[in-house]
Coordinates of C-alpha atoms in Angstrom, one line a residue:
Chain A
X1 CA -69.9 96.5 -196.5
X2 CA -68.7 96.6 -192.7
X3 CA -70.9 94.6 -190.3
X4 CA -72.7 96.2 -187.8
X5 CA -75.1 93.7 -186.1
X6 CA -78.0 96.3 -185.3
X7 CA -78.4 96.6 -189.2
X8 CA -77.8 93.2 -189.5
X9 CA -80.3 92.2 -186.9
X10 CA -82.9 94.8 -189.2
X11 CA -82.3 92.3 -192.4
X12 CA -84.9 89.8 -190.5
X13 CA -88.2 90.5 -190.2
X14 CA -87.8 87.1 -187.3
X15 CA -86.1 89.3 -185.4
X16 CA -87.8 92.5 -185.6
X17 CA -91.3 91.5 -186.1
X18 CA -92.0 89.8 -182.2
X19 CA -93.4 91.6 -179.8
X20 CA -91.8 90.0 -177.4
X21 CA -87.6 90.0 -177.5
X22 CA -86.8 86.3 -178.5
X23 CA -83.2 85.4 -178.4
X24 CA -82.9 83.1 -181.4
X25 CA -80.2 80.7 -180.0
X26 CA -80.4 77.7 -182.0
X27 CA -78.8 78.5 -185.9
X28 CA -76.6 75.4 -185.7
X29 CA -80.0 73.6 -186.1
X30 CA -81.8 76.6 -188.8
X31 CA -80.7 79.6 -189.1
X32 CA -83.2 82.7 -189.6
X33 CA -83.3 84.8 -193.0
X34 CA -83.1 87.6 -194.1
X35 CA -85.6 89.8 -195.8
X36 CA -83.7 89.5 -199.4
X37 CA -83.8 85.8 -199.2
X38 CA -87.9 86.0 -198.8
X39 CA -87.9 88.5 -201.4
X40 CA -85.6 86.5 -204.1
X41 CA -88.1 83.4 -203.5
X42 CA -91.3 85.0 -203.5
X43 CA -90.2 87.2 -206.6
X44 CA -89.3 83.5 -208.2
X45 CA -92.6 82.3 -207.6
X46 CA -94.8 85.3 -208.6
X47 CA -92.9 86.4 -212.0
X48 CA -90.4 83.6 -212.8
X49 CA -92.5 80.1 -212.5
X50 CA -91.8 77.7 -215.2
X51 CA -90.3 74.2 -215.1
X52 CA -86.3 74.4 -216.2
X53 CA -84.9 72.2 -218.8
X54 CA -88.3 71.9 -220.6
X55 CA -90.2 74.1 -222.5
X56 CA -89.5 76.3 -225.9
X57 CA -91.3 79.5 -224.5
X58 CA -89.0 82.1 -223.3
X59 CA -90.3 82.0 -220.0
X60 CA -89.0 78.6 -219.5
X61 CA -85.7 79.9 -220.8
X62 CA -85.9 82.5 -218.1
X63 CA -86.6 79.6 -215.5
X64 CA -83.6 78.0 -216.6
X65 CA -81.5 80.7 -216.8
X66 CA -82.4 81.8 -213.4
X67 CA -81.4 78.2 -211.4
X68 CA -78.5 78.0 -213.4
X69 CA -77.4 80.8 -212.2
X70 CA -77.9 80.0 -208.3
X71 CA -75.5 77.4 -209.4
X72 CA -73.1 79.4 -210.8
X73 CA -73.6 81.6 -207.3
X74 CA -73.2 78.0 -205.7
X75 CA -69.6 77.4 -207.7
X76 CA -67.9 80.4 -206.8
X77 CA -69.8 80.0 -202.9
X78 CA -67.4 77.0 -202.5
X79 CA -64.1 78.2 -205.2
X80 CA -65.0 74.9 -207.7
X81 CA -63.9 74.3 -211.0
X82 CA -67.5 73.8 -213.0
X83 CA -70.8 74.1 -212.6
X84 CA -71.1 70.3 -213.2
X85 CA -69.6 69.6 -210.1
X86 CA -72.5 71.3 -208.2
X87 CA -75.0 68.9 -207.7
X88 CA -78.4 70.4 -206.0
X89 CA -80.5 67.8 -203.7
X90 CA -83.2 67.7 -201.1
X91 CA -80.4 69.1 -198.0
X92 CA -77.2 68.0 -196.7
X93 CA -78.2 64.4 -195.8
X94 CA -79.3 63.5 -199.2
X95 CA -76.2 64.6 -200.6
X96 CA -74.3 62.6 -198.6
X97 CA -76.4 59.7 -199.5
X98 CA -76.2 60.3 -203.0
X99 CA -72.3 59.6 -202.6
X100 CA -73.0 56.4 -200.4
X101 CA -75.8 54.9 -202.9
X102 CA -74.1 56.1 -206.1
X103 CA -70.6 56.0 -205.4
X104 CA -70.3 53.8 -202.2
X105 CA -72.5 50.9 -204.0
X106 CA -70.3 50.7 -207.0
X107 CA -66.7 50.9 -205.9
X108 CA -66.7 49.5 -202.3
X109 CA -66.3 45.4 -201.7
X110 CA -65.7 43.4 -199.1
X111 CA -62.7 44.6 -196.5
X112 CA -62.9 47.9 -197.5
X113 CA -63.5 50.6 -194.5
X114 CA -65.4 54.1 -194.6
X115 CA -63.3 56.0 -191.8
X116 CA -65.5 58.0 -189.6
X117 CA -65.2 59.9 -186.2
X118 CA -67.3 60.4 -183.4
X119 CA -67.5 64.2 -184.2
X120 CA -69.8 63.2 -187.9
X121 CA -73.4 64.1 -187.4
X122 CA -75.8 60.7 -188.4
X123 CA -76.3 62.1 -192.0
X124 CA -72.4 61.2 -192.6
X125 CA -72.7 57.8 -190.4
X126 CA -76.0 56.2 -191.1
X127 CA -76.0 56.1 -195.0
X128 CA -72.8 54.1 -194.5
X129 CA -73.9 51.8 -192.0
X130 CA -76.7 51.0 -194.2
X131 CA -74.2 50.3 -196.9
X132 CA -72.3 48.0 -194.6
X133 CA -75.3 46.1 -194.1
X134 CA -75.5 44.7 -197.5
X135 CA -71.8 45.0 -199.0
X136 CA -69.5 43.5 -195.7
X137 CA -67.5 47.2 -195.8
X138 CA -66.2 47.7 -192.3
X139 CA -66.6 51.3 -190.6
X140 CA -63.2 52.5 -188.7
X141 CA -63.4 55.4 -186.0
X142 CA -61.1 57.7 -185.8
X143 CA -59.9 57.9 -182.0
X144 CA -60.1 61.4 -179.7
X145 CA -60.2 62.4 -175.9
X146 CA -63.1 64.2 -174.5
X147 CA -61.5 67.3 -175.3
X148 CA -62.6 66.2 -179.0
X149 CA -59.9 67.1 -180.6
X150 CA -59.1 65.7 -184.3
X151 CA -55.8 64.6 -184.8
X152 CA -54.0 63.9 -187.8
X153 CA -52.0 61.4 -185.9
X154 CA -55.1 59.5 -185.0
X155 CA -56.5 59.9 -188.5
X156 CA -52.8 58.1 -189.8
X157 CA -53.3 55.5 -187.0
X158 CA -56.5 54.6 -188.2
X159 CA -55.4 54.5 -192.0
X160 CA -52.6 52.2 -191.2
X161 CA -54.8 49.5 -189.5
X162 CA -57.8 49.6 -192.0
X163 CA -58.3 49.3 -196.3
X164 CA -59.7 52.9 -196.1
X165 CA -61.6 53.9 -199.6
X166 CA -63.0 57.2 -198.0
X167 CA -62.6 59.5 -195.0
X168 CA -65.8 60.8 -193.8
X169 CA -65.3 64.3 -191.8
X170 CA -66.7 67.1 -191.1
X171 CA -65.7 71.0 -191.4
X172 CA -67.5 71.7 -188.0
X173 CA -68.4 69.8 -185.2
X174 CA -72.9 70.5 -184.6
X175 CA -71.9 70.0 -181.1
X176 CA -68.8 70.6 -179.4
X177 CA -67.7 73.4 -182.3
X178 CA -64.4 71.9 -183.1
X179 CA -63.2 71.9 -186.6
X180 CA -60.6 69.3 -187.7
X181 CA -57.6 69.9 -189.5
X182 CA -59.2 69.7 -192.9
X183 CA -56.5 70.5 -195.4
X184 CA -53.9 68.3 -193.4
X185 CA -56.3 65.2 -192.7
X186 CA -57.3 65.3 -196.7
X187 CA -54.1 64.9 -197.8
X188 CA -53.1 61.9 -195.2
X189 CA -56.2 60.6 -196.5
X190 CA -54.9 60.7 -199.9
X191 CA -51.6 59.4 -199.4
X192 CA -53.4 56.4 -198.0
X193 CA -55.4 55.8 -201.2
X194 CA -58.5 57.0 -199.9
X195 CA -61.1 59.8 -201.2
X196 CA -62.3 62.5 -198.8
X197 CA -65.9 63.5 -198.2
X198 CA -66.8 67.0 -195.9
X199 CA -69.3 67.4 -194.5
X200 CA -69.6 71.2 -194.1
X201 CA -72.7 72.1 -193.2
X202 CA -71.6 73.6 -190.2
X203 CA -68.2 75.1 -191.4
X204 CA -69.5 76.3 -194.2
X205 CA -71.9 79.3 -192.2
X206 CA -68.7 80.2 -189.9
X207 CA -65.6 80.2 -192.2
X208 CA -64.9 80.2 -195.5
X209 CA -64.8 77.4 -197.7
X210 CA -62.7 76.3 -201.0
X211 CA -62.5 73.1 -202.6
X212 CA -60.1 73.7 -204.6
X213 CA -57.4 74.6 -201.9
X214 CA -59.1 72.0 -199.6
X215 CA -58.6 69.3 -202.3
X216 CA -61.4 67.4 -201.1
X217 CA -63.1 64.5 -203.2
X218 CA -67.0 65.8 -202.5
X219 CA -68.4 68.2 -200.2
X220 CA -71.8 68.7 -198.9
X221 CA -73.8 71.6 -197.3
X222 CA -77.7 72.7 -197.0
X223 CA -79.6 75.7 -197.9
X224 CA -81.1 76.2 -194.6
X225 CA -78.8 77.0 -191.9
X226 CA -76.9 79.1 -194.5
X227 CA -79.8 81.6 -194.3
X228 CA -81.4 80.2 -196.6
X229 CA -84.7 78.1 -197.5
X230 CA -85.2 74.5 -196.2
X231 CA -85.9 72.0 -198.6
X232 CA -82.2 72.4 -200.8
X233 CA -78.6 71.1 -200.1
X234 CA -76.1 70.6 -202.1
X235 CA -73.3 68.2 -203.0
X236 CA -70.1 69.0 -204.5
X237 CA -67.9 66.3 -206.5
X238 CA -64.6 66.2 -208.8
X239 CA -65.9 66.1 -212.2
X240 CA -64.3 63.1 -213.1
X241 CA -65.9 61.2 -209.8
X242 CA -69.3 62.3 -211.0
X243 CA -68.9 61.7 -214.2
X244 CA -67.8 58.0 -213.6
X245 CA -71.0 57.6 -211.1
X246 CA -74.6 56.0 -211.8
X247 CA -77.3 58.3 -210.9
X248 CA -78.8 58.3 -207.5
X249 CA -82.4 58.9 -208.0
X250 CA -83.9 57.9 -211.4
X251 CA -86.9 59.2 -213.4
X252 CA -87.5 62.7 -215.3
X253 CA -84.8 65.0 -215.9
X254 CA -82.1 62.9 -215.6
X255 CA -82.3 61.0 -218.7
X256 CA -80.4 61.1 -222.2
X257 CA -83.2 59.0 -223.9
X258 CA -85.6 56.4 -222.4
X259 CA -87.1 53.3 -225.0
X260 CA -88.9 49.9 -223.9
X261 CA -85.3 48.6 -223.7
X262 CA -83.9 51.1 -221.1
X263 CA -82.4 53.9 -220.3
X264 CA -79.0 56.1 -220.9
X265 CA -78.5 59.3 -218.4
X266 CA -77.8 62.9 -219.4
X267 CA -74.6 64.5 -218.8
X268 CA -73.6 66.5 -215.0
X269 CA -75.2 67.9 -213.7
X270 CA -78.9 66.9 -214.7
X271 CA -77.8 62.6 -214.4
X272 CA -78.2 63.4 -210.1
X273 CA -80.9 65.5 -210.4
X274 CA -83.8 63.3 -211.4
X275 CA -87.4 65.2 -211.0
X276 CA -88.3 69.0 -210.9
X277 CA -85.6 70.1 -209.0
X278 CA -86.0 72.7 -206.1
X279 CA -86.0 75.4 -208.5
X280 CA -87.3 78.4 -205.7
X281 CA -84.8 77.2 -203.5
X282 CA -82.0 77.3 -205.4
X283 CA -83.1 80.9 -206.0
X284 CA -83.1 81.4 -202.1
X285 CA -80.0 79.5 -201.8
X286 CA -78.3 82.3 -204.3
X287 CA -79.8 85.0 -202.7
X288 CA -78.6 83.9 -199.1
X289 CA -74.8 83.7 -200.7
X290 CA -74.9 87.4 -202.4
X291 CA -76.5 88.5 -199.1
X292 CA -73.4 86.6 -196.8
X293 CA -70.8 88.1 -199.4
X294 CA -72.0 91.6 -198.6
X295 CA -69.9 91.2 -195.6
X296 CA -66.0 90.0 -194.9
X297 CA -65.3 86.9 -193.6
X298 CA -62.7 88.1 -191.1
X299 CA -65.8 90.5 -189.3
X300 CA -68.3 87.4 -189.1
X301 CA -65.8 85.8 -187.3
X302 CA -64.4 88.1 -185.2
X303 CA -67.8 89.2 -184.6
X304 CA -68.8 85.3 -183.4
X305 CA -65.6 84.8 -181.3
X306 CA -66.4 87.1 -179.4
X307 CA -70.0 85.7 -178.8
X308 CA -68.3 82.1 -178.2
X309 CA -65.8 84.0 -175.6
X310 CA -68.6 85.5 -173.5
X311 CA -71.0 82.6 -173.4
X312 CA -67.9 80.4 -172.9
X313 CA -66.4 82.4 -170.0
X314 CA -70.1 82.9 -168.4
X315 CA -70.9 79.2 -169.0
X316 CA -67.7 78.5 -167.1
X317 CA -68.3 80.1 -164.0
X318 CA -71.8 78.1 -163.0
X319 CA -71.4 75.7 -160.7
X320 CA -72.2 72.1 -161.7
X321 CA -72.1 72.7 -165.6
X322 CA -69.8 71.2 -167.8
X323 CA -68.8 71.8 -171.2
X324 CA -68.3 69.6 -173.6
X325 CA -65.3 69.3 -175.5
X326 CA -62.8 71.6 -175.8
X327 CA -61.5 73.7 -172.6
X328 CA -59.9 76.4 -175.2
X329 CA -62.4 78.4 -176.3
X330 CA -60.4 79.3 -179.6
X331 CA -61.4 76.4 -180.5
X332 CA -64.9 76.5 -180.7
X333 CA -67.0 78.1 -183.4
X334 CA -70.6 78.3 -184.0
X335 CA -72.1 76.3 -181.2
X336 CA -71.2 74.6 -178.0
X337 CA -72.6 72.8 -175.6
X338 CA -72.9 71.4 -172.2
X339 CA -74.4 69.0 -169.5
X340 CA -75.6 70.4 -165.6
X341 CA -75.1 67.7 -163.2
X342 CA -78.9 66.4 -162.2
X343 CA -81.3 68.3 -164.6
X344 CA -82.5 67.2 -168.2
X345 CA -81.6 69.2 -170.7
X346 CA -84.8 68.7 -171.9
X347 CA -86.7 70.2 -168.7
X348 CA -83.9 73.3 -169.4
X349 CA -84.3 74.1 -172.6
X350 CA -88.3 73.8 -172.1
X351 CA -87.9 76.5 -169.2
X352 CA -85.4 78.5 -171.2
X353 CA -87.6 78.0 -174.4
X354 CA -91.4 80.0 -172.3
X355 CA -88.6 83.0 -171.6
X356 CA -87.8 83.4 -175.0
X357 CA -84.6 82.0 -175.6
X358 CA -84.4 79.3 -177.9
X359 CA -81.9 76.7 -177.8
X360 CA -81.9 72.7 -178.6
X361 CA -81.5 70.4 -176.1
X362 CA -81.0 66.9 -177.0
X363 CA -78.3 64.5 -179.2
X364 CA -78.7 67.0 -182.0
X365 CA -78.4 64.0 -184.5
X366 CA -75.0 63.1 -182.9
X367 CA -75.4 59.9 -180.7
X368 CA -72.3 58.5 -180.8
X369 CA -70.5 61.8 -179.5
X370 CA -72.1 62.1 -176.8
X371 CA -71.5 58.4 -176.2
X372 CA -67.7 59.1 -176.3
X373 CA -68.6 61.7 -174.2
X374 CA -70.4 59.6 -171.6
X375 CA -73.6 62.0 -171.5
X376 CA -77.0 61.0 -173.3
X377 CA -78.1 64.4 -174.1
X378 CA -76.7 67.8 -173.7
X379 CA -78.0 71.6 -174.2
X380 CA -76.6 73.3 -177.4
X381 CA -76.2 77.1 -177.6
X382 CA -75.4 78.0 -181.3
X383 CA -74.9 81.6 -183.2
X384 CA -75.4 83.3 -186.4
X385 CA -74.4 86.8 -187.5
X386 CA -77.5 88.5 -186.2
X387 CA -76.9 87.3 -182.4
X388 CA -75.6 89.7 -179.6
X389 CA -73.5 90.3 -176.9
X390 CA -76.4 91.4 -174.8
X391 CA -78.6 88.2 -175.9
X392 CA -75.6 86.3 -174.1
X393 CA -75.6 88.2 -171.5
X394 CA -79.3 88.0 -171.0
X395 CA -79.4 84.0 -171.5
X396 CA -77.1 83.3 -168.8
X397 CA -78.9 84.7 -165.6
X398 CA -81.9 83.2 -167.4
X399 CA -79.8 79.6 -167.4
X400 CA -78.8 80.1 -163.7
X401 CA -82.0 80.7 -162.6
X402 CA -83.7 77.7 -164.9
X403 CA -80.5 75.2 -163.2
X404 CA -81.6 76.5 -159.7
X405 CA -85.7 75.9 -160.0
X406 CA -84.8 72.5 -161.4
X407 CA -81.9 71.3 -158.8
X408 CA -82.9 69.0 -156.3
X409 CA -81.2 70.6 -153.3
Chain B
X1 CA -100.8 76.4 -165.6
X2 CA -97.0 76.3 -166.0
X3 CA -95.7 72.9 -166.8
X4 CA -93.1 73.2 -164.2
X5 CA -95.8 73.6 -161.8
X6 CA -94.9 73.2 -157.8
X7 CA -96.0 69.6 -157.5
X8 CA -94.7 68.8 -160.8
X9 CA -91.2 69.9 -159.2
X10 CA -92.2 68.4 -156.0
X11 CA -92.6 65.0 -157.2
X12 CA -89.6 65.3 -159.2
X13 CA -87.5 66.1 -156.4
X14 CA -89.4 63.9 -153.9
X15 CA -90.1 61.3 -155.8
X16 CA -92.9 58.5 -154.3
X17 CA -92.4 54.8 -155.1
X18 CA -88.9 55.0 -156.1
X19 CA -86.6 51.7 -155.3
X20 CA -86.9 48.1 -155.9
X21 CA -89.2 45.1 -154.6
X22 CA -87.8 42.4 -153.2
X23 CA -89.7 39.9 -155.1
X24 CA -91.6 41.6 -158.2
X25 CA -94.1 39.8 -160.1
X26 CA -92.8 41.9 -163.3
X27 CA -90.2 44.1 -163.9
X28 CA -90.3 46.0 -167.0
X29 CA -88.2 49.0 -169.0
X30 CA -89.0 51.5 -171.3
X31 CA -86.6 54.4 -172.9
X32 CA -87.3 57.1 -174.8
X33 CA -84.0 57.2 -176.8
X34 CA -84.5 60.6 -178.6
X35 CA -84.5 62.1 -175.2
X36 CA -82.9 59.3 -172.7
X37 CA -85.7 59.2 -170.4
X38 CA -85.6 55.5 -168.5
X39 CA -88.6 53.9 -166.4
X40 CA -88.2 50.6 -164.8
X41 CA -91.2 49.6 -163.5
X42 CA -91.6 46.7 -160.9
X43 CA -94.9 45.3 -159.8
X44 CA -96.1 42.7 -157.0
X45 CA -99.6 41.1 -158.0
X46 CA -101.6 39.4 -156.0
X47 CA -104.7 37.8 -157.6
X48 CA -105.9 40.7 -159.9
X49 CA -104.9 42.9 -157.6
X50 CA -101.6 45.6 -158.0
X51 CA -100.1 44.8 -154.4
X52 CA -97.4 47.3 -154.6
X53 CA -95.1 49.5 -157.7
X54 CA -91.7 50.2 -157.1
X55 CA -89.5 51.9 -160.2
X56 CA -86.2 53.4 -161.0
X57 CA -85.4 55.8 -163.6
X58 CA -83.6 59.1 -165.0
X59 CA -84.7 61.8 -167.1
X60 CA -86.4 65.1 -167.5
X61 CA -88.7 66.2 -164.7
X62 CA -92.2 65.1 -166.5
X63 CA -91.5 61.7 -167.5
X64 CA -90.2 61.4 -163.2
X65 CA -93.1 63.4 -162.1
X66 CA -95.8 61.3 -163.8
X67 CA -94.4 57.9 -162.9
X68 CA -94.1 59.3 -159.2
X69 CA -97.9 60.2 -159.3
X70 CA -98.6 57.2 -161.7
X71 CA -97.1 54.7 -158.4
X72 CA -99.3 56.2 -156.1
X73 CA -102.3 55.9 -157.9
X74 CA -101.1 52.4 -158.7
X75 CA -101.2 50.5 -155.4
X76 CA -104.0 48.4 -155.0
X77 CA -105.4 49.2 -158.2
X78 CA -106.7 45.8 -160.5
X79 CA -104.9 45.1 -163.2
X80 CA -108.0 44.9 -165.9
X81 CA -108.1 48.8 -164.2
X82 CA -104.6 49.6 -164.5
X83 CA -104.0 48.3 -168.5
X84 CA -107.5 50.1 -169.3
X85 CA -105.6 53.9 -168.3
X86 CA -105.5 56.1 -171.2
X87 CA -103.3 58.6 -172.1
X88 CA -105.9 60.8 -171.1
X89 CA -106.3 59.6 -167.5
X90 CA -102.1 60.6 -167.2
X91 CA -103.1 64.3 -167.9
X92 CA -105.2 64.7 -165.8
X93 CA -103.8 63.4 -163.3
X94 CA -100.6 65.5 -164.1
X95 CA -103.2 68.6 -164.4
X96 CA -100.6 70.6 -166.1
X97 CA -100.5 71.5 -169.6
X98 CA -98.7 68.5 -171.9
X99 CA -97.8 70.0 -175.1
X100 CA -96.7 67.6 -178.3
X101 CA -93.4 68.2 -177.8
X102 CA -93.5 66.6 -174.1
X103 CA -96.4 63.7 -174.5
X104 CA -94.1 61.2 -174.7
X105 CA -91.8 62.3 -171.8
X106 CA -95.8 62.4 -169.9
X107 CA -96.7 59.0 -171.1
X108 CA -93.5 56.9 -170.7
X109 CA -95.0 55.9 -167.4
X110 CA -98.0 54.5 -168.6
X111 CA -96.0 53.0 -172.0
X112 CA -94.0 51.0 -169.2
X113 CA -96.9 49.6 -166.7
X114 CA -99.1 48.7 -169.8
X115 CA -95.9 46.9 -171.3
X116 CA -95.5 45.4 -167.8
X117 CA -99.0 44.1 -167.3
X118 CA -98.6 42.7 -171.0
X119 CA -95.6 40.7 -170.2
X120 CA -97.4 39.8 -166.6
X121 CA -99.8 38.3 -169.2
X122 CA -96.9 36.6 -171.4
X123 CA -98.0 38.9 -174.3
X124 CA -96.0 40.7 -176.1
X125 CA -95.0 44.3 -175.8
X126 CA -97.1 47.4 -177.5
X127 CA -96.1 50.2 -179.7
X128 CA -96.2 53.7 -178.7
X129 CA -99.0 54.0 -181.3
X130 CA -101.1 51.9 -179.0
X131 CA -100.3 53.5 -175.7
X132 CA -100.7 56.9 -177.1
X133 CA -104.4 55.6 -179.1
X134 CA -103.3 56.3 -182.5

């Protein structure tokens, strides 16, 4: 199906339902869904509710059948061998813990680095700073200018100074936009005896994804800024990784057989997914993935670059705002954002916010960017497929006027 | 009432009290790290008795707004009088609407001078809990 973003837009009852036009600016953070994705869930919940992996009745079976199958949807999403190596969690942050508490606890030791950049959101820094707090693992940074580029020069440099066990990067800066050179930085991670982990939240909504050609080591991503529901993420992992790690999170589900003695876990995927398991999500989650595959990659983003062209180009030409990052606007996707000399972007996105348009201002979880970058806060504009030209083109007179009732002169 | 009412803006711009003392009695900071609104507070007491407020800061427009009103209201003011405020007395003095997502951009003023006026009293500092009454 070709994309036109008026039916698009007619998908979501968000954005038809208002009465008042509300420019939904902020999918880097959540993105909206559509009606098929409600439908899915709700249809889950009214004719399909049973607990999975549990009961002899057939509507258990059904149950089962049904969230296997979003993970099946979830393996071909992301091109990976098995439907063992999808691992279903709470969101994107819980996956990436599951690799740092699982994986990180058993194989790092002392002297051994995680190798970060400022670009990682805190879900890929904090679970590893945590680990360093017990296990005297070092954490390395990766060097970059303010333009924020990702070099695999700097990534080498880095590799050569440290005992790197895993690269922690992601697909998609949630600032700035920039994507790193995945395929090329996983394979100098390689070389240097280290396992990747991506973080593709981001990437994953703008571009698509393949582990397989990636060859990365895990890969994470949530339901919710994928159009689909909150409460679901996912984690991906080499079989042979997972099936060499203890579980994460221990209890029901997850077990082989349980006697006064102890414990032995069940096979992948069910060892990392201890409890009921967000069964209506994963439904959602499937749902959002048939709805995105309605429509070809190569119109998404040509439809987006042309959103990130505009607000780039308009942002460019008011006085007294910077953007961060990148000065090539090809090198942006999904979100950028930006800093006005003298006024909170706080107070902006307040203003902004009563008018209608909706866009974070803040660290959006990304504190030590911004510290590269020398700002403590910026405002964030971010896009999904449903956002418009003329939404662009109405925010920015709306921003002028916001930076001028704010200045101090 | 908007929030970024004229006097709102007006203190903001034209902020009251702002610089340092020469000789403070107290100086004390507060930050609002998810947001990076600072407040430096500096009082000269005399007695029980608030003598002057200077304070230095950055931020959004409420948090500057409210300490700027906050140091007028200040001057002269007891200290028993000052640490009894409640979150409740900064609203209305602001009188514009303070909704969740901006209390604690409101109240960082009144977090600093009651942390001030604690370490004035070598006690130590209270939690935003306290200062917002929960």
């Amino acid at each position: 199906m070709s994309m036109d973003t008026e039916v698009i837009r007619r998908q979501f009852p968000f954005l038809t339902a208002r009465g008042s036009p509300c420019a939904y600016l902020d999918s880097a953070a959540t993105a909206q869904k559509p009606q098929s994705v409600i439908d899915a869930m709700r249809q889950q919940e009214e004719m399909h509710t049973a607990n999975v992996h549990r009961g002899m009745y057939p509507l258990a079976e059904e149950a089962t059948a049904i969230y296997e199958a979003a993970r099946q949807s979830v393996q071909s999403f992301l091109g990976a061998q098995a439907p063992q190596e999808i691992i279903f969690t709470k969101n994107c942050t819980e996956a990436v813990n599951l690799v740092a508490k699982s994986w990180g606890k058993a194989n790092l030791r002392k002297g051994d680095a995680v190798v970060l950049s400022p670009l990682e959101h805190h879900s890929a820094i904090v679970p590893w700073m945590q680990l360093a707090e017990h296990s005297e693992i070092t954490l390395a940074w990766v060097n970059m200018d303010a333009s924020c580029a990702y070099t695999v020069e700097s990534l080498r440099t880095t590799l050569d100074t440290v005992q790197a066990k895993l690269v922690c990067i992601t697909g998609q800066s949630n600032v700035v936009g920039v994507r790193p050179p995945l395929k090329e930085s996983i394979e100098v991670a390689h070389n240097a005896g280290a396992l990747v982990l991506v973080d593709a939240a981001q990437l994953c909504v703008h571009h698509p994804v393949n582990v397989r050609e990636l060859g990365c080591d895990f890969l994470a991503f949530s339901g919710h800024k994928l159009y689909g529901p909150t409460g679901i993420g996912v984690l991906y992992g080499r079989r042979e990784l997972l099936e060499g790690m203890s579980p994460f999170l221990t209890g029901g589900s997850m077990i082989r057989e349980v006697t006064r003695k102890g414990f032995s876990s069940a096979e992948l995927p069910q060892k990392f997914e201890a409890g009921t398991p967000p069964i209506t999500q994963a439904v959602g989650l499937a749902a959002a993935i048939k709805w995105l595959g309605q429509y070809p990659w190569g119109e998404i983003e040509a439809h987006e670059r042309t959103l990130i062209e505009t607000t780039f180009a308009g942002l460019q030409s008011i006085p007294r705002l910077r953007i961060l990052g990148s000065d090539d606007p090809g090198a942006i996707s999904g979100c950028m954002s930006f800093v006005v000399e003298g006024v909170h972007p706080h107070d902006l996105t307040a203003i902004l916010g009563d008018q209608g348009f909706c866009l974070r201002g803040g660290h959006h979880c990304a504190q030590p960017l911004h510290e590269h970058l020398g700002v403590p806060a910026s405002t964030r504009i971010s896009f999904g497929m449903y956002n418009t030209i003329a939404e662009v083109q109405a925010f920015l007179p709306a921003l002028e006027k916001a930076i001028h009732l704010l200045s101090k002169s | 009432m908007d929030l970024y009412a004229e006097h709102i803006l007006d203190h903001y711009h034209h902020p009251l009290g702002k610089g340092k003392l020469a000789t403070p009695t107290v100086v004390h900071e507060e930050r609002n790290e998810s947001c990076g609104d600072d407040l430096a507070i500096e009082l000269t007491v005399e007695g029980d008795i608030i003598m002057a407020v200077r304070w230095q800061g950055e931020g959004c427009a409420v948090s500057q707004a409210a300490m700027s009103m906050l140091s007028e209201k200040l001057e002269h003011m007891r200290t028993e009088d000052a640490a009894a405020l409640k979150p409740n007395d900064i609203r209305e003095m602001l009188r514009v609407p303070i909704g969740p997502r901006r209390t604690k951009c409101a109240l960082l003023s009144l977090h600093a001078l009651k942390n001030a006026l604690l370490k004035l009293h070598h006690k130590p500092s209270q939690s935003w809990a306290e200062t917002l009454g929960e």
